[in-house]
Short mmCIF file of C-alpha atoms and ligand atoms in Angstrom, two decimals:
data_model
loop_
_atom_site.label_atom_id
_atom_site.label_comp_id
_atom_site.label_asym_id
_atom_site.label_seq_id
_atom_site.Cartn_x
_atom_site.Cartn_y
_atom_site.Cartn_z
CA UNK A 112 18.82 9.56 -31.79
CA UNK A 113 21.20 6.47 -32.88
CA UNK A 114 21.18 3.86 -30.42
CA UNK A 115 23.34 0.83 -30.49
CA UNK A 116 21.90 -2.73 -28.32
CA UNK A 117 24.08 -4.73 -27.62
CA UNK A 118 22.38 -7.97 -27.01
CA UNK A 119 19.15 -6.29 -28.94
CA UNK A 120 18.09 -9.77 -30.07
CA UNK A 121 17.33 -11.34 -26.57
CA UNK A 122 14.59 -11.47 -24.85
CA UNK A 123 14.64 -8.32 -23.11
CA UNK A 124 17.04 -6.58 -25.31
CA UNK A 125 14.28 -6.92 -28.42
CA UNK A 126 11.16 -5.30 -26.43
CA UNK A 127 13.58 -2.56 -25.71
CA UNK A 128 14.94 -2.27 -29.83
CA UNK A 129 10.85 -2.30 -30.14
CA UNK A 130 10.82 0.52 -27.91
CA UNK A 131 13.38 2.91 -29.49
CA UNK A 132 12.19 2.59 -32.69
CA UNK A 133 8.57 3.10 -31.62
CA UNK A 134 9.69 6.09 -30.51
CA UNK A 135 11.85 7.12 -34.05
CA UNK A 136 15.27 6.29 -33.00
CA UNK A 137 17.60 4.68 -35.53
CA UNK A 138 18.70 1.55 -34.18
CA UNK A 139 21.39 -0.80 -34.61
CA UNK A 140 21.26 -4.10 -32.98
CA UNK A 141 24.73 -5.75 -31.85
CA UNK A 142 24.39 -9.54 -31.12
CA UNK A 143 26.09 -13.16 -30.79
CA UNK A 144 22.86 -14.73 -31.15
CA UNK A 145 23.70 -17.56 -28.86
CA UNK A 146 20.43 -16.74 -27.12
CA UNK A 147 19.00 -14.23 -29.14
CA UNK A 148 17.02 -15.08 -31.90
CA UNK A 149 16.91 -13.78 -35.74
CA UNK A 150 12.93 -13.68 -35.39
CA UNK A 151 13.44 -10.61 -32.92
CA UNK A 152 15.31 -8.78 -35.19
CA UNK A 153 13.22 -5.84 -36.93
CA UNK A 154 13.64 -5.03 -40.46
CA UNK A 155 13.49 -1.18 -39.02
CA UNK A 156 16.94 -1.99 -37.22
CA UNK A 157 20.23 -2.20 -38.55
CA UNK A 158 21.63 -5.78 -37.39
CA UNK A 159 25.64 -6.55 -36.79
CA UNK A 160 26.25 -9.69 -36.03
CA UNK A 161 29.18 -9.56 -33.84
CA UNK A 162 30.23 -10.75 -30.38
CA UNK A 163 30.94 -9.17 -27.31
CA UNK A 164 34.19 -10.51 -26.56
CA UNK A 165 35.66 -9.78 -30.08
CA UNK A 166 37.10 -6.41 -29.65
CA UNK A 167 37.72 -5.57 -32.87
CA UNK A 168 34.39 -6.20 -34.04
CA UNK A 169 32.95 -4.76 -31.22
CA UNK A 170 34.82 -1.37 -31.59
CA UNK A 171 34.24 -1.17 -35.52
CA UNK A 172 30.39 -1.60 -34.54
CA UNK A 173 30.59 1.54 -31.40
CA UNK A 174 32.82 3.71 -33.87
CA UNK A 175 30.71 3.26 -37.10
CA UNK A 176 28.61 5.95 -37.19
CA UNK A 177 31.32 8.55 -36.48
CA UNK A 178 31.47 10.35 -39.04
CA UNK A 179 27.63 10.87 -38.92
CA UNK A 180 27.93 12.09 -35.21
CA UNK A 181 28.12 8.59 -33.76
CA UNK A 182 25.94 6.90 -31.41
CA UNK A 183 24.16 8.86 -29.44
CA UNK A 184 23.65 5.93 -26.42
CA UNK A 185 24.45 1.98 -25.79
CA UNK A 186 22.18 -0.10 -24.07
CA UNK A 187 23.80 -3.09 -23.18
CA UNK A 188 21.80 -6.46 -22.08
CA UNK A 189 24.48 -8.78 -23.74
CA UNK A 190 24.96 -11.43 -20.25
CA UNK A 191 24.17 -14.75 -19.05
CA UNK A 192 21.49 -14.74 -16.49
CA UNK A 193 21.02 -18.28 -14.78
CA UNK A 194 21.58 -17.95 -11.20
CA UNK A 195 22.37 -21.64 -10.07
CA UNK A 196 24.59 -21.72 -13.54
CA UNK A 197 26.67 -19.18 -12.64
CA UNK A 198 27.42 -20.85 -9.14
CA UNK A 199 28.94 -23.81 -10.81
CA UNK A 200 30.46 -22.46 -14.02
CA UNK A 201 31.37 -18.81 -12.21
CA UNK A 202 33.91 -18.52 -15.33
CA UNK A 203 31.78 -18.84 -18.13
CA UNK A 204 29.99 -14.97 -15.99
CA UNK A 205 33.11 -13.70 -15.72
CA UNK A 206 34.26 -14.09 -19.39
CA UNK A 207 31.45 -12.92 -20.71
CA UNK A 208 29.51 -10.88 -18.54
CA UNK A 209 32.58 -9.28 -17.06
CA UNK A 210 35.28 -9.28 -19.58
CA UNK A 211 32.61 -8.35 -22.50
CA UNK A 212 31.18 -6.03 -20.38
CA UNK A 213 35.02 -3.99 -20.04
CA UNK A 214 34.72 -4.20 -24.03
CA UNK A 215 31.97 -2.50 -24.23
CA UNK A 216 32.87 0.21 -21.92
CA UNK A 217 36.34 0.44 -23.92
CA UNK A 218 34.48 0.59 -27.36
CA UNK A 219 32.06 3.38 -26.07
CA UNK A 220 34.59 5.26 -25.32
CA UNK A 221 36.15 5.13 -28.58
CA UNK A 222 33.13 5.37 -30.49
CA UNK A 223 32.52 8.74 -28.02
CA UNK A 224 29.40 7.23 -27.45
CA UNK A 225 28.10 9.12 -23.79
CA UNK A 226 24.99 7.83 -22.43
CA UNK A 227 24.88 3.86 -21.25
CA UNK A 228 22.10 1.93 -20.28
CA UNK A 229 22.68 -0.89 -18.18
CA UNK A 230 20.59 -3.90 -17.44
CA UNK A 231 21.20 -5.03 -14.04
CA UNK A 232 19.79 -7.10 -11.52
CA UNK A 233 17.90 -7.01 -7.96
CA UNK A 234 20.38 -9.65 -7.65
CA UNK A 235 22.97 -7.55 -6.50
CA UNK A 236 21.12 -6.91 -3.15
CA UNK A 237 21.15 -10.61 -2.08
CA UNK A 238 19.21 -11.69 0.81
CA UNK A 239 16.65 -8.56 1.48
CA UNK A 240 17.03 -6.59 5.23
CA UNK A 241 13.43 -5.06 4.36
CA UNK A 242 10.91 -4.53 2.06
CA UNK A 243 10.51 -3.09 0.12
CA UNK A 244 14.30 -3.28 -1.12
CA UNK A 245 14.76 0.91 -2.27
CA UNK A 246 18.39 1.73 -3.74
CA UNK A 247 19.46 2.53 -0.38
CA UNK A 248 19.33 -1.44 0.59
CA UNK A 249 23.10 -2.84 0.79
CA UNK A 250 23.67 -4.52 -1.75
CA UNK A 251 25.56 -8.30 -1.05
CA UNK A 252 25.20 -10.45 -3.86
CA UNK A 253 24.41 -14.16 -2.96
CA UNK A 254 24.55 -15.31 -6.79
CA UNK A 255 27.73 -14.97 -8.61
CA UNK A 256 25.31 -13.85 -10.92
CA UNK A 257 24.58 -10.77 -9.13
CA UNK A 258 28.28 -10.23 -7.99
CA UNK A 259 28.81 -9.88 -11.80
CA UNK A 260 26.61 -7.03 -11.71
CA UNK A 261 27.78 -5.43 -9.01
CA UNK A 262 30.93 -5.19 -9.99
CA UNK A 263 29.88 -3.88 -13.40
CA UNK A 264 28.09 -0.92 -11.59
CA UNK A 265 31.24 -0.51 -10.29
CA UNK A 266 32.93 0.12 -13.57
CA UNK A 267 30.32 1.93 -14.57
CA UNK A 268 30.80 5.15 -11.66
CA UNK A 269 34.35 4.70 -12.60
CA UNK A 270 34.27 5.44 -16.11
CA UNK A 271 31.37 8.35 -15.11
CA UNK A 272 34.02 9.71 -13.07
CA UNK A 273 37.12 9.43 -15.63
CA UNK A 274 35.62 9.50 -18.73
CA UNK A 275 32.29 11.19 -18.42
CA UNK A 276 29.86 8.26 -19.49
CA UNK A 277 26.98 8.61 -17.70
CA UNK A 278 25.05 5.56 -17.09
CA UNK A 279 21.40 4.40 -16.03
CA UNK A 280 21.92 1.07 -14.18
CA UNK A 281 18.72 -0.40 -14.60
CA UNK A 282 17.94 -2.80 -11.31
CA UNK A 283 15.22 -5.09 -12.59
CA UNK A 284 13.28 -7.60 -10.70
CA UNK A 285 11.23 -9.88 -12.07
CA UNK A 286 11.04 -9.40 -15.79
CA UNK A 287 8.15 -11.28 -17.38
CA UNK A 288 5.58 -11.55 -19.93
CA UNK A 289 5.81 -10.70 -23.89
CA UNK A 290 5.35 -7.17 -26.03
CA UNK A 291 1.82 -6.00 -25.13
CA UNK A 292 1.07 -5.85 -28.87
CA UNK A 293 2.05 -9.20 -29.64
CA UNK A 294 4.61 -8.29 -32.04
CA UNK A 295 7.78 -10.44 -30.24
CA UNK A 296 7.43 -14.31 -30.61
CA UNK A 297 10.76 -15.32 -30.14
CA UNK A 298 11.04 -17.64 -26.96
CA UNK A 299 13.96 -18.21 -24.50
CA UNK A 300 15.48 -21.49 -25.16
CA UNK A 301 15.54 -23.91 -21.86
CA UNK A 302 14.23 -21.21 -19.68
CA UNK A 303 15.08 -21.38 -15.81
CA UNK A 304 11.98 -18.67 -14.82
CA UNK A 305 9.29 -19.41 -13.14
CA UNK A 306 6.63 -17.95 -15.88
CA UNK A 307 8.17 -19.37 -18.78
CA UNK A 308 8.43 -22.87 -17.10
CA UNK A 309 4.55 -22.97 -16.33
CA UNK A 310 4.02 -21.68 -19.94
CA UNK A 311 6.28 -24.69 -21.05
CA UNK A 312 4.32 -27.33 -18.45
CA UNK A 313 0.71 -25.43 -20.54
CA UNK A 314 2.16 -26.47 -24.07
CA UNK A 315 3.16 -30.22 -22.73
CA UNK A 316 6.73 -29.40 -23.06
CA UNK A 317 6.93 -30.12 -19.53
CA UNK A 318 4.84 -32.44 -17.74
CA UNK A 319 4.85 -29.87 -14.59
CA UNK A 320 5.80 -27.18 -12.59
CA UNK A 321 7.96 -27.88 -9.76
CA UNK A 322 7.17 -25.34 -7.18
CA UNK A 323 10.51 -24.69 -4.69
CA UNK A 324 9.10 -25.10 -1.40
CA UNK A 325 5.59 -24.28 -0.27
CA UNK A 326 6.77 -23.80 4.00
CA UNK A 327 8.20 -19.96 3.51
CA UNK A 328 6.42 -16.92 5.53
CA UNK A 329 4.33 -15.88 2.95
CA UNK A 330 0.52 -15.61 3.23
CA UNK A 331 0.34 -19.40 1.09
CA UNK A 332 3.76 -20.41 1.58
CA UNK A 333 5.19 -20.52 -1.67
CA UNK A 334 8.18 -17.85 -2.70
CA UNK A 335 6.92 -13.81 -3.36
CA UNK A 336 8.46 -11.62 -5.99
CA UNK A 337 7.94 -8.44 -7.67
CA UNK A 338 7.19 -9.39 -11.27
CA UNK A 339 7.56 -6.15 -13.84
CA UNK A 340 6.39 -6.48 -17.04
CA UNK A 341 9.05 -6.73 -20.16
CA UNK A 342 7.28 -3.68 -21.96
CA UNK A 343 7.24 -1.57 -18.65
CA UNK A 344 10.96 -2.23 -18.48
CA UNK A 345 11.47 -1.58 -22.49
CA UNK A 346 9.87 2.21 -21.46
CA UNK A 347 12.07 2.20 -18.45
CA UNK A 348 15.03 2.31 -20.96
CA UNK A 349 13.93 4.77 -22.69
CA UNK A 350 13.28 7.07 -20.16
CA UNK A 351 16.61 6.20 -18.62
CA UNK A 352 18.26 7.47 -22.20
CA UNK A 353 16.28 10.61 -21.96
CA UNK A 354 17.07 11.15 -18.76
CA UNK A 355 21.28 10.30 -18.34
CA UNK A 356 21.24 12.70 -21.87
CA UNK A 357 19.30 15.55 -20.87
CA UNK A 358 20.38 16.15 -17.21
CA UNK A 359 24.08 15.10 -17.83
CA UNK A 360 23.84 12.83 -14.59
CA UNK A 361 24.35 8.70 -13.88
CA UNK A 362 21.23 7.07 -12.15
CA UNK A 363 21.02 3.74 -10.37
CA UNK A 364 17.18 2.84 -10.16
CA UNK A 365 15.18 -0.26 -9.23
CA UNK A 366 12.54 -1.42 -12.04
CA UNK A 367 9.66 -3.25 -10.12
CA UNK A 368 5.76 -3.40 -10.26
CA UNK A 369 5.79 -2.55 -6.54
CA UNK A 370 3.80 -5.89 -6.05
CA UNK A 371 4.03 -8.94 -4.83
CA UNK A 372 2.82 -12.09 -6.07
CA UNK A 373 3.46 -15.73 -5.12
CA UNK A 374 4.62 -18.72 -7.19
CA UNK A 375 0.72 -20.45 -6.49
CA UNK A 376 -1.02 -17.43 -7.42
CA UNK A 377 0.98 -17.50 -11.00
CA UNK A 378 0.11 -21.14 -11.38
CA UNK A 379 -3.43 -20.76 -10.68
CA UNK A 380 -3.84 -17.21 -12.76
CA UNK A 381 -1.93 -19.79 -15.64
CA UNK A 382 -4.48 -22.28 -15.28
CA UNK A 383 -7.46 -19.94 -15.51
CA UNK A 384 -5.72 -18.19 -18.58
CA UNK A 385 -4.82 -20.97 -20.39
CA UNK A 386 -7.27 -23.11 -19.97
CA UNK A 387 -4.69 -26.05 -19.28
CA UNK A 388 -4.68 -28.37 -15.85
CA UNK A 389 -1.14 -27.31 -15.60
CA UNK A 390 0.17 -29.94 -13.04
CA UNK A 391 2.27 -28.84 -9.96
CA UNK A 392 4.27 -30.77 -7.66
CA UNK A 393 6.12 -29.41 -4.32
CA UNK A 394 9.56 -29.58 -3.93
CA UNK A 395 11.98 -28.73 -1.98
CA UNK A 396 13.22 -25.36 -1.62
CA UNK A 397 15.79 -24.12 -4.01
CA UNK A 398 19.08 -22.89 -2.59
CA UNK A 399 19.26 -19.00 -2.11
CA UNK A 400 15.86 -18.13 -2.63
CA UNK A 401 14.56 -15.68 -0.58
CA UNK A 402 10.76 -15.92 0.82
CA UNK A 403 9.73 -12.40 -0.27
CA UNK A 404 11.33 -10.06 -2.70
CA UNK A 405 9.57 -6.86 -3.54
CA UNK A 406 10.42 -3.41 -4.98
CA UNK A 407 10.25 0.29 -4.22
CA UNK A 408 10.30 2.00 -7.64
CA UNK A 409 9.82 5.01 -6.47
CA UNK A 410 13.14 6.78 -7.70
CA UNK A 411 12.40 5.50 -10.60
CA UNK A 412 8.70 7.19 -10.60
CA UNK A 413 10.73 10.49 -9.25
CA UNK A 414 13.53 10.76 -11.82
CA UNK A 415 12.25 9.09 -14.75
CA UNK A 416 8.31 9.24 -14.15
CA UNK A 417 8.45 5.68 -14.87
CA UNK A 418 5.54 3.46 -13.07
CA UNK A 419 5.01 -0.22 -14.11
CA UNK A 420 1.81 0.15 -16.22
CA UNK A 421 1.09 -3.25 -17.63
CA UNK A 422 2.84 -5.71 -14.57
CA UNK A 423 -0.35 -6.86 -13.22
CA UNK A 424 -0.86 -10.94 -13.00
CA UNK A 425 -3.31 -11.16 -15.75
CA UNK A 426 -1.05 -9.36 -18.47
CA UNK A 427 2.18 -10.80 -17.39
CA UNK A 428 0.24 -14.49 -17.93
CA UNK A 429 -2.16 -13.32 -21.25
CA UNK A 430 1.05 -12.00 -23.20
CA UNK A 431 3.06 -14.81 -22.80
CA UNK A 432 0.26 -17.05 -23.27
CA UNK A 433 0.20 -15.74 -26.63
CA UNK A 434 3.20 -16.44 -27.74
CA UNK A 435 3.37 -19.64 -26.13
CA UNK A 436 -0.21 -20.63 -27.45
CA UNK A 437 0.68 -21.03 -30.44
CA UNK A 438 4.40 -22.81 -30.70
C1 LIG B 120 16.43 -14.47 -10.24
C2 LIG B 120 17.15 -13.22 -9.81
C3 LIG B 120 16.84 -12.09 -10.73
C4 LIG B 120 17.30 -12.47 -12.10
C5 LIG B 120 16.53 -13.69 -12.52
C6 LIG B 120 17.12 -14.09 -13.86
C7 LIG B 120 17.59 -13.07 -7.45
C8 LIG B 120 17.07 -12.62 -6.14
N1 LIG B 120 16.76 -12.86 -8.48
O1 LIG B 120 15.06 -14.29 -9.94
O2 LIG B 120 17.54 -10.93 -10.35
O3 LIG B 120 17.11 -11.41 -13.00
O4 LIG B 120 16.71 -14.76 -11.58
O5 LIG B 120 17.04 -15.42 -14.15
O6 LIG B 120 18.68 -13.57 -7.59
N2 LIG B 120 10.17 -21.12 -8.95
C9 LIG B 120 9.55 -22.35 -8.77
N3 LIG B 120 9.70 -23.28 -9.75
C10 LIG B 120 10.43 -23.08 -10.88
C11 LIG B 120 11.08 -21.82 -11.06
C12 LIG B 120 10.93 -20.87 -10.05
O7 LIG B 120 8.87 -22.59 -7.78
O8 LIG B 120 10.55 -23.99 -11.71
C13 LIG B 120 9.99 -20.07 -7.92
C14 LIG B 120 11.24 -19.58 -7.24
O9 LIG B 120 11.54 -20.35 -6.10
C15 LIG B 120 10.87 -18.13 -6.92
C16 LIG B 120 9.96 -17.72 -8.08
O10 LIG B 120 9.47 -18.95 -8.60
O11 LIG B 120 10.12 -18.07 -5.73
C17 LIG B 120 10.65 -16.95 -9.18
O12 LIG B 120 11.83 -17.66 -9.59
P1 LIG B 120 12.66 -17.28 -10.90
O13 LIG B 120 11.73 -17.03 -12.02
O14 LIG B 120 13.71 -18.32 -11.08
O15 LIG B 120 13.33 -15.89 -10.56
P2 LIG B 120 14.19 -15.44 -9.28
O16 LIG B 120 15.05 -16.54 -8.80
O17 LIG B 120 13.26 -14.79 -8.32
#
């Protein structure tokens, strides 16, 4: 099939362009580059470099393969993602991840483009009621971040409704780790997350780890989340496109290993890994986390017969080791 990514040159948006074209697709990759980087490009791919918020552009990419049938689905990971960021510069989300979002809904409807993957967020639950969180959970943002996706669920069972795109909003926690075949070396620039920061303090790019708050309800105190493995999430995507085009029918689903690991047990697992001493300081907490944040994926494993196969500590730290190892 012909797939268009927008934001295919990120970090999650290139183990997903991977994906599709391990699997045949054609591929076209639509990106700014202001985070994603040429080295994740694939000569396999076709590459437009283009920005979301330039309609124009934007629309000539979704329309151009028309008269060859068009694209067959959009997968769109084209957004800013640092929580405490978008709590004091709310406008720089809603430009882009709102505003270019509406573009791209606009331009896949011109381009008659039918099936859209979404990557969204377990941000838009906020605050978790229980564990673990399902797709039933409320859903009350507490980032603007996650209000940002939200609202472009939102959009999305509006243009199901009026215009027949159906849409897989993808709800991922944790995402983590690098291609399980090594073949992705790009690396976020100033990264906020916890993995990437030890991986940073490993290669002395950091001198440590600041670890928000060791005094939560957790079996060691320090914060619990459900880390999912960036390959397990690039299959997720795939599935997702099989699924929203073969049964004709939107999905919302949460992408999660099911597990839940705390911020100690990554630092030590990073220190056995690596080899490196890794320092690690206690801080304070950091505002909005939650103690414990894990997933049920099991719509996921019912509709899609997706199950996190490669989100277990050791491969989330080995694979990004790898890259990082050698920077
Ligand atoms: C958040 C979002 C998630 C989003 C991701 C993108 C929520 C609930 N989750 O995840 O949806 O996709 O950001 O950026 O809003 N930590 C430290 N020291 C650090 C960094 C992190 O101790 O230097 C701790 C945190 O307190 C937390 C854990 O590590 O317990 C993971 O943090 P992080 O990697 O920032 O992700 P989340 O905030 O969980």
């Amino acid at each position: 099939m012909n797939i268009l990514i927008v934001g295919g040159a990120g970090y999650i948006g290139s183990h997903v362009a991977r994906e599709f074209l391990d699997r045949g697709h054609s591929v076209t990759v639509f990106d700014n580059l202001s985070s994603g980087k040429r080295e994740n490009l694939f000569p396999e791919a076709k590459f437009i470099h283009g920005d979301i918020l330039d309609y124009t552009g934007l629309s000539r990419a979704a329309t151009d393969r028309r008269s060859a049938g068009g694209f067959d689905a959009l997968v769109h990971l084209a957004a800013f993602k640092a929580v405490g960021e978008s709590m004091v510069n709310p406008e720089k989300y809603s430009v882009n991840n709102i505003n270019g979002t509406i573009n791209i809904l606009n331009a896949a409807v011109e381009g008659g483009i039918k099936n859209f993957i979404f990557s969204s967020s377990a941000a838009v639950f906020g605050r978790p009621e229980y564990l673990p969180v399902d797709e039933a959970h409320p859903t009350n943002p507490e980032s603007y971040y996650g209000f940002t996706k939200l609202e472009i669920e939102r959009f999305l069972g509006w243009y199901d409704k009026l215009k027949g795109i159906r849409f897989a909003a993808l709800r991922y926690f944790n995402a983590a780790g690098y291609d399980v075949k090594g073949r992705l070396k790009g690396l976020e620039s100033n990264p906020a997350n916890l993995i990437p920061v030890i991986m940073e303090t490993a290669c002395g790019i950091r001198k440590e780890v600041q670890i928000f708050g060791n005094d939560y309800d957790t079996p060691d105190g320090t914060g619990v989340r459900d880390y999912v493995h960036v390959s397990d999430l690039a299959i997720a995507h795939a599935m997702a496109m099989d699924y929203t085009s073969k049964n004709d029918k939107s999905i919302t689903v949460n992408l999660g290993s099911e597990t839940g690991i705390s911020v100690l047990e990554i630092v030590e697992a990073a220190r056995r890994i690596t080899g490196k001493p890794i320092p690690a300081t206690i801080v304070g907490r950091r505002a909005g986390d939650p103690a414990k944040l894990t997933a049920s994926s099991k719509k996921a494993h019912d509709l899609l017969n997706w199950t996190a196969q490669y989100s277990d500590l050791d491969m989330l730290i080995k694979t990004s080791w790898e890259v990082y190892r050698n920077i």
